[in-house]
Coordinates of C-alpha atoms and ligand atoms in Angstrom, one line a residue:
Chain A
M1 CA 0.0 0.0 0.0
P2 CA 1.6 3.4 -0.9
V3 CA 2.1 5.7 1.9
I4 CA 2.2 9.3 0.4
E5 CA -0.4 9.4 -2.8
I6 CA -0.3 12.5 -4.8
R7 CA -3.2 12.9 -7.1
E8 CA -3.4 15.6 -9.7
L9 CA -1.5 17.9 -7.6
T10 CA -1.4 21.5 -8.7
K11 CA 0.2 24.6 -7.6
R12 CA 0.0 27.9 -9.1
F13 CA 1.9 31.0 -7.6
G14 CA 0.3 33.7 -9.4
P15 CA 1.1 33.4 -13.2
K16 CA 3.8 30.5 -12.2
L17 CA 2.4 27.0 -12.4
A18 CA 4.8 25.3 -10.0
V19 CA 3.3 21.9 -9.9
D20 CA 1.2 20.7 -12.6
S21 CA -1.2 18.0 -12.1
L22 CA 1.0 15.6 -10.7
S23 CA 0.2 12.1 -9.5
F24 CA 2.5 9.5 -8.4
D25 CA 2.9 7.2 -4.9
V26 CA 5.6 6.7 -2.4
R27 CA 6.0 3.3 -1.1
P28 CA 7.2 2.0 2.2
G29 CA 10.4 -0.2 2.7
M30 CA 12.5 1.8 0.1
V31 CA 14.2 5.0 -0.3
T32 CA 12.3 7.1 -3.0
G33 CA 14.6 9.9 -4.7
F34 CA 12.9 12.9 -6.2
L35 CA 14.7 14.7 -8.7
G36 CA 14.2 17.4 -11.1
P37 CA 16.1 20.8 -12.2
N38 CA 16.1 23.9 -10.3
G39 CA 12.5 25.2 -10.0
A40 CA 11.0 21.9 -10.9
G41 CA 8.8 22.1 -8.2
K42 CA 10.3 19.6 -5.6
S43 CA 10.1 21.6 -2.6
T44 CA 6.7 23.1 -3.5
T45 CA 5.6 19.5 -3.8
M46 CA 7.3 18.6 -0.5
R47 CA 5.6 21.6 1.2
M48 CA 2.1 20.4 0.0
I49 CA 3.0 16.9 1.6
I50 CA 3.2 18.3 5.2
G51 CA 0.3 21.0 4.6
L52 CA 2.5 24.2 4.5
D53 CA 1.4 25.1 1.0
R54 CA -2.2 24.5 0.0
P55 CA -2.7 22.8 -3.3
T56 CA -4.6 25.0 -5.9
A57 CA -6.2 21.5 -7.2
G58 CA -5.8 18.1 -6.6
R59 CA -4.8 16.2 -3.2
V60 CA -2.4 14.5 -1.2
T61 CA -2.5 12.3 1.7
V62 CA -0.1 10.4 4.0
N63 CA -1.2 7.2 5.7
G64 CA -4.7 7.3 4.2
R65 CA -5.2 10.7 5.3
P66 CA -4.1 14.6 4.8
Y67 CA -1.5 15.2 6.7
A68 CA -3.1 17.9 9.1
E69 CA -6.1 15.3 9.7
H70 CA -3.9 12.9 11.8
P71 CA -3.8 13.5 15.7
D72 CA -0.2 13.0 15.8
P73 CA 1.9 14.6 12.6
L74 CA 5.0 14.2 13.9
R75 CA 4.8 10.7 14.4
Q76 CA 3.5 10.3 11.1
V77 CA 6.0 12.6 9.0
G78 CA 9.3 13.9 9.8
A79 CA 10.2 16.5 7.5
L80 CA 13.3 18.6 6.7
L81 CA 12.4 21.5 4.7
E82 CA 14.8 23.2 2.0
A83 CA 14.8 26.6 3.9
K84 CA 15.9 27.0 7.6
A85 CA 13.0 26.5 10.2
V86 CA 14.5 27.6 13.5
H87 CA 14.1 30.5 15.4
T88 CA 17.6 32.0 15.2
S89 CA 17.7 33.2 18.8
R90 CA 16.7 30.1 20.7
T91 CA 19.0 27.0 21.4
A92 CA 19.1 23.6 19.5
R93 CA 17.8 22.0 22.3
N94 CA 14.9 24.5 23.2
H95 CA 14.3 24.3 19.7
L96 CA 13.7 20.6 19.9
R97 CA 11.6 21.0 23.4
V98 CA 9.5 23.4 21.7
L99 CA 8.3 20.7 19.1
A100 CA 8.5 17.9 21.3
A101 CA 6.2 19.6 23.6
T102 CA 3.5 20.0 20.9
H103 CA 3.0 16.1 21.0
G104 CA 3.9 15.3 24.8
I105 CA 7.2 13.9 23.7
P106 CA 9.7 13.5 26.5
T107 CA 12.4 15.7 26.8
S108 CA 14.9 12.3 27.2
R109 CA 13.9 11.8 23.4
V110 CA 15.3 15.3 22.7
D111 CA 18.4 14.8 24.1
E112 CA 18.6 11.3 22.3
M113 CA 18.0 13.1 19.1
I114 CA 20.6 15.7 19.8
D115 CA 23.5 12.9 20.8
L116 CA 21.9 11.1 17.2
V117 CA 23.1 13.6 15.0
G118 CA 26.2 14.8 16.9
L119 CA 25.1 18.3 18.1
T120 CA 25.9 17.7 22.0
D121 CA 28.5 20.1 22.2
V122 CA 26.5 22.8 20.6
A123 CA 23.0 22.0 22.3
T124 CA 22.8 24.8 24.5
K125 CA 24.2 27.1 21.6
R126 CA 21.6 29.8 19.8
A127 CA 20.7 28.0 16.7
G128 CA 21.6 31.5 14.7
G129 CA 25.2 30.8 14.8
F130 CA 25.2 27.6 13.3
S131 CA 26.8 26.3 10.3
L132 CA 25.1 25.3 7.1
G133 CA 25.7 21.6 8.1
M134 CA 25.1 21.9 11.9
G135 CA 21.4 23.6 10.8
Q136 CA 20.9 20.4 8.5
R137 CA 21.9 18.1 11.5
L138 CA 19.3 20.2 13.6
G139 CA 16.5 19.7 11.0
I140 CA 17.3 16.0 10.6
A141 CA 16.8 15.7 14.8
S142 CA 13.5 17.6 14.5
A143 CA 12.3 15.3 11.8
L144 CA 13.4 12.3 13.7
L145 CA 12.1 13.7 16.6
G146 CA 8.6 11.8 16.7
E147 CA 9.8 8.5 15.6
P148 CA 7.7 9.0 12.1
S149 CA 7.1 6.3 9.8
V150 CA 7.7 8.6 6.9
L151 CA 10.4 10.9 6.2
V152 CA 10.0 13.6 3.7
L153 CA 13.6 15.4 3.5
D154 CA 14.2 18.2 1.0
E155 CA 18.2 18.1 0.3
P156 CA 19.1 16.8 3.5
V157 CA 22.9 16.4 2.6
N158 CA 23.0 20.0 1.4
G159 CA 26.0 21.2 3.2
L160 CA 27.1 18.1 4.8
D161 CA 30.7 17.0 5.3
P162 CA 31.7 13.9 4.0
E163 CA 31.2 11.8 7.2
G164 CA 27.7 13.4 7.3
V165 CA 26.8 12.8 3.7
R166 CA 27.5 9.1 4.5
W167 CA 25.7 9.1 7.9
V168 CA 22.5 10.4 6.2
R169 CA 22.8 7.9 3.4
D170 CA 23.1 5.1 6.1
L171 CA 20.3 6.5 8.0
L172 CA 18.0 6.6 5.2
K173 CA 18.8 3.0 4.0
Y174 CA 18.5 2.1 7.7
K175 CA 15.0 3.5 8.0
A176 CA 13.8 2.0 4.7
A177 CA 14.9 -1.4 5.8
Q178 CA 12.7 -0.8 9.1
G179 CA 9.8 -0.6 6.5
C180 CA 9.7 3.4 6.7
T181 CA 8.8 5.2 3.8
V182 CA 11.6 7.8 2.8
F183 CA 11.0 10.5 0.3
V184 CA 14.2 12.4 -0.3
S185 CA 14.9 15.2 -3.0
S186 CA 18.7 15.8 -4.0
H187 CA 20.6 17.2 -6.9
L188 CA 23.7 14.8 -6.1
M189 CA 22.8 12.3 -8.8
S190 CA 26.1 10.1 -7.4
E191 CA 24.5 10.1 -4.2
M192 CA 21.1 9.2 -5.1
A193 CA 22.2 6.5 -7.2
V194 CA 23.5 4.7 -4.2
T195 CA 21.1 5.7 -2.0
A196 CA 17.6 5.6 -3.8
D197 CA 15.9 2.3 -4.7
H198 CA 13.2 4.2 -6.7
V199 CA 13.3 7.8 -8.4
I200 CA 10.7 9.9 -9.3
V201 CA 11.9 12.8 -11.6
I202 CA 9.7 15.7 -12.5
G203 CA 10.5 18.9 -14.8
R204 CA 8.5 22.3 -14.9
G205 CA 6.1 20.5 -12.6
R206 CA 5.4 17.5 -14.4
L207 CA 6.1 13.9 -13.7
L208 CA 8.8 12.7 -16.5
A209 CA 9.6 9.2 -14.7
D210 CA 8.8 7.0 -11.7
S211 CA 10.8 4.1 -11.9
P212 CA 13.3 1.8 -10.1
T213 CA 16.7 3.2 -10.2
A214 CA 18.1 0.4 -11.9
E215 CA 15.6 0.8 -14.9
I216 CA 16.0 4.4 -15.3
I217 CA 19.9 3.9 -15.7
R218 CA 19.4 0.9 -17.9
S219 CA 16.9 2.7 -20.0
A220 CA 19.3 5.8 -20.7
S221 CA 21.1 5.3 -23.7
S222 CA 24.9 5.3 -23.4
N223 CA 27.3 5.3 -26.4
R224 CA 30.6 4.6 -24.3
V225 CA 32.6 1.4 -24.7
T226 CA 35.8 0.4 -23.3
V227 CA 37.9 -1.7 -25.3
R228 CA 41.2 -3.3 -23.9
T229 CA 43.8 -4.5 -26.3
P230 CA 47.5 -4.7 -26.8
D231 CA 47.4 -3.3 -30.2
A232 CA 45.6 -0.1 -29.0
A233 CA 47.1 2.4 -31.5
R234 CA 46.3 0.1 -34.5
L235 CA 42.9 0.0 -33.2
Q236 CA 42.4 3.4 -32.6
T237 CA 43.3 4.4 -36.3
A238 CA 40.9 1.5 -37.6
L239 CA 37.9 2.7 -35.5
A240 CA 38.7 6.6 -36.7
G241 CA 35.2 7.9 -38.7
P242 CA 33.6 11.2 -38.6
D243 CA 31.1 10.4 -35.3
V244 CA 33.4 8.6 -33.6
K245 CA 35.6 9.5 -30.6
V246 CA 38.3 7.3 -29.5
T247 CA 40.3 8.4 -26.3
T248 CA 43.3 6.8 -24.7
A249 CA 42.4 5.4 -21.1
G250 CA 45.5 3.6 -20.6
P251 CA 48.3 2.0 -22.0
D252 CA 46.1 -0.6 -23.7
L253 CA 42.8 0.8 -23.0
L254 CA 40.6 2.6 -25.1
E255 CA 37.5 4.8 -24.7
V256 CA 34.6 4.6 -27.9
E257 CA 32.1 7.0 -28.2
G258 CA 29.9 6.8 -31.0
L259 CA 30.2 3.2 -32.2
A260 CA 28.3 0.0 -30.6
S261 CA 30.3 -2.7 -29.1
A262 CA 29.2 -5.1 -31.6
R263 CA 30.6 -3.0 -34.5
I264 CA 33.9 -2.7 -32.7
G265 CA 34.4 -6.3 -32.5
E266 CA 34.1 -6.7 -36.5
I267 CA 36.2 -3.9 -37.1
A268 CA 38.7 -5.6 -34.9
L269 CA 38.1 -8.9 -36.5
A270 CA 38.7 -7.5 -40.0
E271 CA 41.8 -5.6 -39.2
R272 CA 42.8 -9.2 -37.4
I273 CA 43.3 -7.2 -33.8
V274 CA 43.1 -9.1 -30.5
L275 CA 40.6 -7.9 -28.0
H276 CA 41.1 -8.5 -24.4
E277 CA 38.1 -6.6 -23.3
L278 CA 34.8 -5.3 -24.9
V279 CA 32.6 -3.4 -22.2
P280 CA 29.7 -1.3 -23.4
Q281 CA 29.5 1.5 -20.5
Q282 CA 26.3 1.5 -18.6
A283 CA 25.3 5.6 -18.3
S284 CA 25.5 6.8 -15.1
L285 CA 22.2 8.4 -13.1
E286 CA 23.4 11.8 -14.0
E287 CA 23.3 11.1 -17.7
A288 CA 20.2 9.4 -17.5
F289 CA 18.9 12.2 -15.5
M290 CA 20.0 15.1 -18.0
E291 CA 18.7 13.3 -20.8
M292 CA 15.4 12.7 -19.2
T293 CA 15.1 16.7 -18.2
A294 CA 16.5 18.1 -21.1
D295 CA 13.9 20.0 -22.3
D296 CA 12.8 21.0 -18.9
V297 CA 15.6 22.9 -17.5
E298 CA 14.5 26.2 -17.1
F299 CA 17.7 27.9 -15.8
H300 CA 20.5 27.2 -18.2
A301 CA 24.4 28.1 -17.2
T302 CA 26.4 29.4 -20.0
A303 CA 29.1 26.8 -20.7
T304 CA 32.4 27.5 -19.5
S305 CA 34.8 27.0 -21.6
T306 CA 38.1 25.1 -20.5
G307 CA 40.0 25.8 -23.8
G308 CA 42.4 28.2 -22.1
P309 CA 43.1 31.3 -20.3
T310 CA 42.0 33.7 -22.8
R311 CA 38.4 32.4 -22.9
D312 CA 38.3 31.9 -19.2
R313 CA 34.9 33.5 -17.7
S314 CA 36.8 34.5 -14.6
R315 CA 39.8 36.3 -16.2
V316 CA 37.2 38.4 -18.4
Chain B
M1 CA 10.3 -22.8 23.0
T2 CA 9.5 -21.5 19.3
A3 CA 6.2 -21.1 20.1
A4 CA 6.6 -18.8 22.9
V5 CA 8.9 -16.7 21.0
T6 CA 6.5 -16.2 18.1
S7 CA 3.3 -15.7 19.9
V8 CA 2.2 -12.0 19.5
P9 CA 2.9 -10.2 22.7
V10 CA -0.2 -8.4 24.0
S11 CA 1.1 -5.1 24.2
A12 CA 0.1 -3.4 27.6
P13 CA -2.5 -0.7 27.4
Q14 CA -1.1 2.9 27.1
P15 CA -1.9 5.0 29.7
A16 CA -4.0 7.7 27.8
P17 CA -1.9 11.3 28.9
T18 CA 1.3 10.1 27.8
R19 CA 0.1 9.2 24.3
V20 CA 2.2 11.3 21.7
R21 CA -0.5 13.5 20.3
V22 CA -1.2 16.9 19.7
T23 CA -3.7 18.5 22.4
Q24 CA -4.6 22.6 22.9
A25 CA -2.8 22.0 26.2
R26 CA 0.5 21.0 24.8
V27 CA 0.1 23.7 22.3
I28 CA 0.0 26.2 25.0
R29 CA 2.9 24.0 26.8
S30 CA 5.1 24.7 23.7
E31 CA 4.1 28.2 23.2
W32 CA 4.9 29.1 26.6
I33 CA 8.7 27.4 26.4
K34 CA 8.8 29.3 23.2
F35 CA 8.4 32.6 25.0
R36 CA 10.3 31.9 28.2
T37 CA 13.4 30.5 25.8
L38 CA 14.2 33.9 24.3
R39 CA 15.8 36.4 26.2
S40 CA 14.3 39.3 24.4
S41 CA 10.9 38.4 25.6
W42 CA 12.1 39.3 29.3
I43 CA 14.1 42.3 28.5
T44 CA 11.3 43.8 26.7
L45 CA 8.7 42.9 29.5
G46 CA 11.1 44.2 32.1
A47 CA 11.8 47.1 30.1
G48 CA 8.1 47.6 29.5
V49 CA 7.4 47.2 33.6
A50 CA 10.1 49.4 34.4
G51 CA 9.2 52.1 32.2
M52 CA 5.6 52.4 33.4
V53 CA 6.7 52.5 37.0
G54 CA 9.6 54.9 36.4
I55 CA 7.3 57.3 34.5
G56 CA 4.8 57.0 37.2
L57 CA 6.9 57.8 39.9
L58 CA 8.4 60.6 38.2
I59 CA 5.5 62.4 37.0
S60 CA 3.7 61.9 40.2
W61 CA 6.8 63.2 42.2
A62 CA 6.8 66.4 39.8
T63 CA 3.0 66.9 40.2
N64 CA 3.5 67.3 43.8
N65 CA 6.3 69.6 43.6
R66 CA 5.0 71.5 41.2
W67 CA 1.5 71.7 42.6
T68 CA 1.4 75.4 43.9
H69 CA 2.3 76.5 40.3
M70 CA -0.5 74.5 38.3
D71 CA -3.4 76.7 37.6
P72 CA -6.8 76.4 39.1
I73 CA -8.7 74.6 36.3
E74 CA -5.5 71.9 36.4
R75 CA -6.0 71.4 39.7
L76 CA -9.9 70.9 39.5
T77 CA -9.7 68.1 36.6
F78 CA -6.7 66.5 38.4
D79 CA -7.2 62.7 38.5
P80 CA -4.2 61.4 40.7
V81 CA -5.2 57.8 40.1
N82 CA -4.9 58.2 36.1
R83 CA -1.9 60.4 36.6
S84 CA 0.2 57.6 38.5
L85 CA -0.7 55.4 35.7
T86 CA 0.6 57.2 33.3
G87 CA 3.5 55.3 32.4
A88 CA 1.1 52.7 30.7
F89 CA 1.5 54.6 27.3
L90 CA 5.1 53.8 27.6
A91 CA 4.6 50.2 28.4
Q92 CA 2.2 49.7 25.8
L93 CA 5.0 50.4 23.4
A94 CA 7.0 47.3 24.7
I95 CA 3.9 45.2 25.2
G96 CA 2.8 46.0 21.5
V97 CA 6.2 45.6 20.0
L98 CA 7.0 42.3 22.0
G99 CA 3.2 41.0 21.0
V100 CA 3.8 41.6 17.1
L101 CA 7.4 40.1 17.6
T102 CA 6.2 36.6 19.0
V103 CA 4.5 36.0 15.6
T104 CA 6.4 37.9 13.0
G105 CA 9.9 36.3 14.7
E106 CA 8.6 33.2 13.5
Y107 CA 8.0 34.3 10.2
G108 CA 11.1 36.3 9.9
T109 CA 13.5 33.3 10.9
G110 CA 11.2 30.6 9.2
M111 CA 10.5 29.0 12.9
I112 CA 6.6 29.0 11.6
R113 CA 7.5 26.0 9.2
S114 CA 8.5 24.0 12.2
T115 CA 5.6 25.1 14.2
L116 CA 2.9 24.7 11.6
G117 CA 4.7 21.3 10.6
A118 CA 3.9 20.2 14.1
V119 CA 0.7 21.5 14.4
P120 CA -0.7 21.9 10.8
K121 CA -4.3 22.3 12.1
R122 CA -2.6 25.8 12.7
L123 CA -5.3 27.6 14.7
P124 CA -4.4 25.9 18.1
V125 CA -1.0 28.0 17.8
L126 CA -2.8 31.2 17.4
W127 CA -4.9 30.5 20.6
A128 CA -1.8 29.1 22.3
K129 CA 0.0 32.2 21.3
L130 CA -2.6 34.6 22.3
G131 CA -3.3 32.7 25.9
V132 CA 0.3 32.8 26.8
Y133 CA 1.2 36.5 25.9
A134 CA -2.2 37.6 27.5
V135 CA -1.4 35.8 31.0
V136 CA 2.4 36.8 30.9
T137 CA 1.5 40.4 30.1
F138 CA -1.3 40.7 32.4
G139 CA 0.9 39.4 35.0
A140 CA 3.6 41.8 34.3
A141 CA 1.1 44.7 33.6
L142 CA -0.7 44.1 37.2
V143 CA 2.7 44.5 38.9
A144 CA 3.6 47.4 37.2
A145 CA 0.0 48.8 37.8
F146 CA 0.2 48.3 41.3
A147 CA 3.6 49.5 41.7
S148 CA 3.0 52.6 39.8
F149 CA -0.3 53.3 41.7
L150 CA 1.0 52.8 45.4
G151 CA 4.3 54.5 44.7
G152 CA 2.5 57.4 42.8
Q153 CA 0.1 58.1 45.6
A154 CA 2.8 58.3 48.2
L155 CA 4.9 60.6 46.1
L156 CA 1.7 62.6 45.4
G157 CA 1.5 63.2 48.9
T158 CA -1.2 65.0 50.3
H159 CA -3.0 65.0 46.7
G160 CA -2.7 61.3 46.4
V161 CA -5.7 58.8 47.4
S162 CA -5.8 55.5 48.7
L163 CA -6.9 52.1 46.8
S164 CA -10.1 52.4 48.5
A165 CA -10.9 55.7 46.8
P166 CA -13.6 55.5 44.5
D167 CA -12.5 54.0 41.2
A168 CA -9.0 53.5 42.5
L169 CA -9.1 49.9 42.3
R170 CA -10.9 49.4 39.0
C171 CA -8.2 51.9 37.2
V172 CA -5.3 49.7 38.4
I173 CA -7.0 46.3 37.0
G174 CA -8.2 48.5 34.1
V175 CA -4.7 49.5 33.3
A176 CA -3.3 45.9 33.3
L177 CA -6.5 44.8 31.2
Y178 CA -5.9 47.8 29.0
L179 CA -2.2 46.4 28.2
T180 CA -3.2 42.9 27.9
V181 CA -5.5 43.8 25.1
V182 CA -2.5 45.7 23.7
G183 CA -1.0 42.5 23.4
I184 CA -3.5 40.6 22.1
F185 CA -4.1 43.3 19.2
A186 CA -0.4 43.3 18.7
A187 CA -0.1 39.5 18.2
G188 CA -3.6 39.5 16.2
L189 CA -1.9 41.8 13.8
G190 CA 1.1 40.1 13.7
F191 CA -0.4 36.8 12.6
A192 CA -2.4 39.2 9.8
I193 CA 0.6 41.1 8.6
R194 CA 3.5 38.7 9.2
N195 CA 6.3 41.1 9.0
T196 CA 7.4 42.9 12.0
A197 CA 8.1 46.4 10.7
G198 CA 4.6 46.4 9.0
G199 CA 3.1 44.9 12.1
I200 CA 4.8 47.6 14.6
A201 CA 3.9 50.5 12.1
T202 CA 0.3 49.1 11.9
L203 CA -0.4 48.9 15.6
F204 CA 0.8 52.1 16.6
G205 CA -0.6 53.8 13.7
L206 CA -4.0 52.7 15.2
L207 CA -3.0 53.1 18.6
L208 CA -1.3 56.4 18.5
V209 CA -1.4 58.0 15.1
L210 CA -5.1 57.7 14.5
P211 CA -6.6 59.6 17.3
G212 CA -4.2 62.7 16.2
L213 CA -5.6 62.8 12.7
A214 CA -9.2 62.0 13.6
R215 CA -8.8 65.5 15.6
A216 CA -8.0 67.0 12.3
L217 CA -11.5 66.3 11.1
P218 CA -14.5 68.8 11.3
S219 CA -15.3 68.9 14.9
S220 CA -18.9 67.7 13.9
W221 CA -17.5 64.4 13.0
Q222 CA -15.3 64.2 15.6
Q223 CA -17.7 63.3 18.0
W224 CA -18.7 60.3 16.2
I225 CA -15.5 58.8 15.6
V226 CA -12.6 59.8 18.3
P227 CA -14.4 58.2 21.4
Y228 CA -14.4 55.1 19.3
L229 CA -10.8 54.9 17.9
P230 CA -9.1 51.8 20.0
S231 CA -6.9 53.9 22.2
E232 CA -9.4 56.4 23.2
A233 CA -11.8 54.0 23.8
G234 CA -9.7 51.8 25.8
G235 CA -8.2 54.5 28.1
N236 CA -11.1 55.0 29.9
V237 CA -10.7 52.0 31.8
F238 CA -8.2 53.6 33.8
A239 CA -9.4 57.3 34.2
V240 CA -11.6 58.5 37.1
L241 CA -12.5 61.8 35.9
R242 CA -13.7 61.7 32.1
D243 CA -14.4 63.8 29.6
P244 CA -18.2 63.9 29.1
S245 CA -17.7 63.0 25.3
T246 CA -15.9 60.0 25.9
L247 CA -17.4 56.5 26.5
A248 CA -18.1 55.2 29.9
A249 CA -15.3 53.0 31.4
W250 CA -16.3 49.5 30.5
T251 CA -18.0 50.6 27.6
G252 CA -14.9 52.1 26.0
F253 CA -12.9 49.1 27.1
A254 CA -15.4 46.7 25.3
V255 CA -15.0 48.9 22.0
F256 CA -11.3 48.2 22.5
C257 CA -11.7 44.5 22.8
L258 CA -13.7 44.9 19.4
W259 CA -10.7 46.4 17.8
A260 CA -8.5 43.6 19.4
A261 CA -10.9 40.9 18.3
A262 CA -11.3 42.2 14.9
A263 CA -7.2 42.0 14.8
V264 CA -7.6 38.5 15.9
A265 CA -10.2 37.5 13.5
L266 CA -8.2 38.8 10.6
G267 CA -5.2 37.1 11.8
A268 CA -6.8 33.8 12.2
W269 CA -8.4 34.2 8.7
V270 CA -4.8 34.6 7.2
L271 CA -3.1 31.8 9.4
S272 CA -5.8 29.5 8.1
H273 CA -6.0 30.6 4.8
R274 CA -2.8 31.7 3.4
D275 CA 0.3 29.4 2.5
A276 CA 3.0 29.3 5.4
Ligands
ATP401 N1 6.1 31.1 -2.6 C1 6.4 31.3 -3.9 N2 6.0 32.4 -4.4 C2 5.8 32.5 -5.8 N3 6.7 31.3 -6.6 C3 7.1 30.3 -5.8 C4 6.9 30.0 -4.5 N4 7.6 29.0 -4.2 C5 7.8 28.4 -5.0 N5 7.6 29.2 -6.3 C6 8.1 28.9 -7.7 O1 7.7 27.4 -8.0 C7 8.6 27.1 -8.7 C8 9.1 25.7 -8.2 O2 10.0 25.9 -6.8 P1 10.5 24.9 -6.2 O3 11.2 25.5 -4.9 O4 9.6 24.0 -5.9 O5 11.4 24.1 -7.1 P2 12.5 23.0 -6.6 O6 12.3 21.9 -7.6 O7 12.5 22.6 -5.1 O8 13.9 23.5 -7.1 P3 15.4 23.8 -6.3 O9 15.9 22.5 -7.0 O10 16.0 24.9 -7.0 O11 15.2 23.5 -4.9 C9 9.8 27.9 -9.0 O12 9.6 28.6 -10.3 C10 9.7 28.9 -7.9 O13 9.7 30.3 -8.3
MG402 MG1 13.9 23.2 -3.6

C-alpha cells in the first residue's frame, strides 16, 4: 500500500504553475529519490505534503489521510524542509523541546536526538550561529523527533561534510530497511544512485519518470564502450570516423564513443586485432537524468570553456 | 520454545495522557517554552514594567512638586489615579512590540514552518500564543500597575488617594487589562501582517497616530469617530474623571476589545488560509 499518495496535485503561484497535475505514489520499505532541475517544483510538492502550502487543485494524503488530519503529525511524518525553520535566537535543545512539547514527547527523546545527530557540544548554543551543516543536522533531529514512519527530506545532505553525507545515506537506508517510507530530494546524482531504490523525476512541475533506479539507468542510452587491446594504436586508427571519438584511457585501454560494441568487434576482427575486453559502459544516473530533463531545464548556465586562459570567464 | 517466541505479545495498554499526540494544552505548553526561552521576551517585558513604574513615579513626584504653580482648572480636573498610571503609554510600546514580534519573529526566521509542521491544524497555535502572551502580559502589567499606583500616590503626598478611593482599584486593574488587550491586538496584527516592521507600524498607527488624525476632522464629525478609536475607547478604563464626550469606562474597554478581536479574526483568517 502506498504511504504518500499524490493525485492531480497542482500549485499555482500567480502566473507561475509550480506543480502541474502531478500524480505518483511513494511506497514504504525503500528510499524514493525525488529529482528535477532547479525550479521543477520538488520543494513545493514537499511543502504540500505536510500542508505548509495549500494545493491549488488535487490532493495529497499520508498514511491514508491529509497530513493535518492526523492527531499526531510528527509521529506520522518527519520533514526536513529546504529553508531554515528555526528561530535564530533559541538554542538547538530548546528548539527541539518546543516541538516535542506539542506532542507530549519527553525531553529525554530530545537529548537522544541531539546525541544522534552529533550536536551534543552545541546543544545549548543559539541556532542562529550554526553553520549550514549544523543547521541541517538540527533539521534532521527535528524530523526524527516523533519516531515517524515517513520521512520527507528536502536536500538533506546539502552542506554536510563527507562523514555527514555518509551518515545520512546510512540512516535513510536503515529507515527504509525498517519499513519506513523515505522520500528524499537531491541534486547529487551520484549520491542518489547509491541511496535511492526508486526515483521520481519531475520537470516544470510535471512527472517525467517514476521507476526503479536501476531501470532508469538501464533505459538511458549510453554510447560509450571501453576496449582493452595490446594493439591500441592500430585499433584507434581503424575505428576512426566522422562521428566516432576514441580516447586513450590507459596504455592498452581505449574509450570509444559513437560506435556500438558489436561494430567495434567486427572492425577488430577485420583488422585481425586481438581484444582482451570489450565492455559497453552503463550510463550514470546523472546521464540518465540529463537526458530525461534536457527539455525541462528552466535555468541554463552558460557553458564554461576550459579551452584556455583567454576564454576563461573568470578572467574576462 | 519457538511457540513462546513467535506468539504475539499483548501490548500493554498505553496510559492515555502520555500518548504522543497534539492537544491544545500541549500547544500552550510549547508556546510557553517558546516565550520563556527567548531572552528578548524578558528584556522587553522588563523594560515595559520598569518604564511604566518609572514614568508613574516621576510624574507623580513632579506633580506634587509643582502643585502650587498649577493653574486652578488643572487642579480641578486633576485625576491622581490616572496620573500615577501615565506610564502605561510607555508600557504599551514594549508590550505592543513584543506582541507583534512573538508572531513575526517566527515568520522572519522560518520557525513558523516548524511550528505549523508540528501543528498543521494551525489555529491551535494562534490560541496558544494569544493565551500565553495574554497571561504573561497581564501578570507583568498588574505588577507594574500596583507599583505605579502605590508609589505614585505616596509621591503625590497630600494630593494622592488610597486604593479604597472611588474607582481606584478599577483603574489599577483596568490599566493591566488595557495593556493585555494591547498585547492581544499586537499578536493578532502579527498573524495578519507577518512582517515585523509592518505589524509594529500598523499597531501604533492605530493606537497613537489615528487619534491625532481624527482630531483634524471637522468637529461635528469628531464626536462620532474619536471616542471609538482603540486607544481613546480603551483609555477610559483607567481614568476616574472623564471628559463627558468619551465613553464610559467599561463601554470604552469593550469597544477596545472589539478592535483587538477584529485584528485576531483577521489574523486567524490569514493563518488558516494563506501558505505558511
Ligand atoms: N512562495 C512562492 N511564491 C512564488 N513562486 C514560488 C514560491 N515557491 C516556489 N515558487 C516557484 O515555483 C517553482 C518551483 O519551485 P520549487 O522551490 O518547488 O522548486 P525546486 O524543484 O525545489 O527547485 P530547487 O531544485 O532549486 O530547490 C519555481 O519557479 C519557484 O520560483
Ligand atoms: Mg527545492
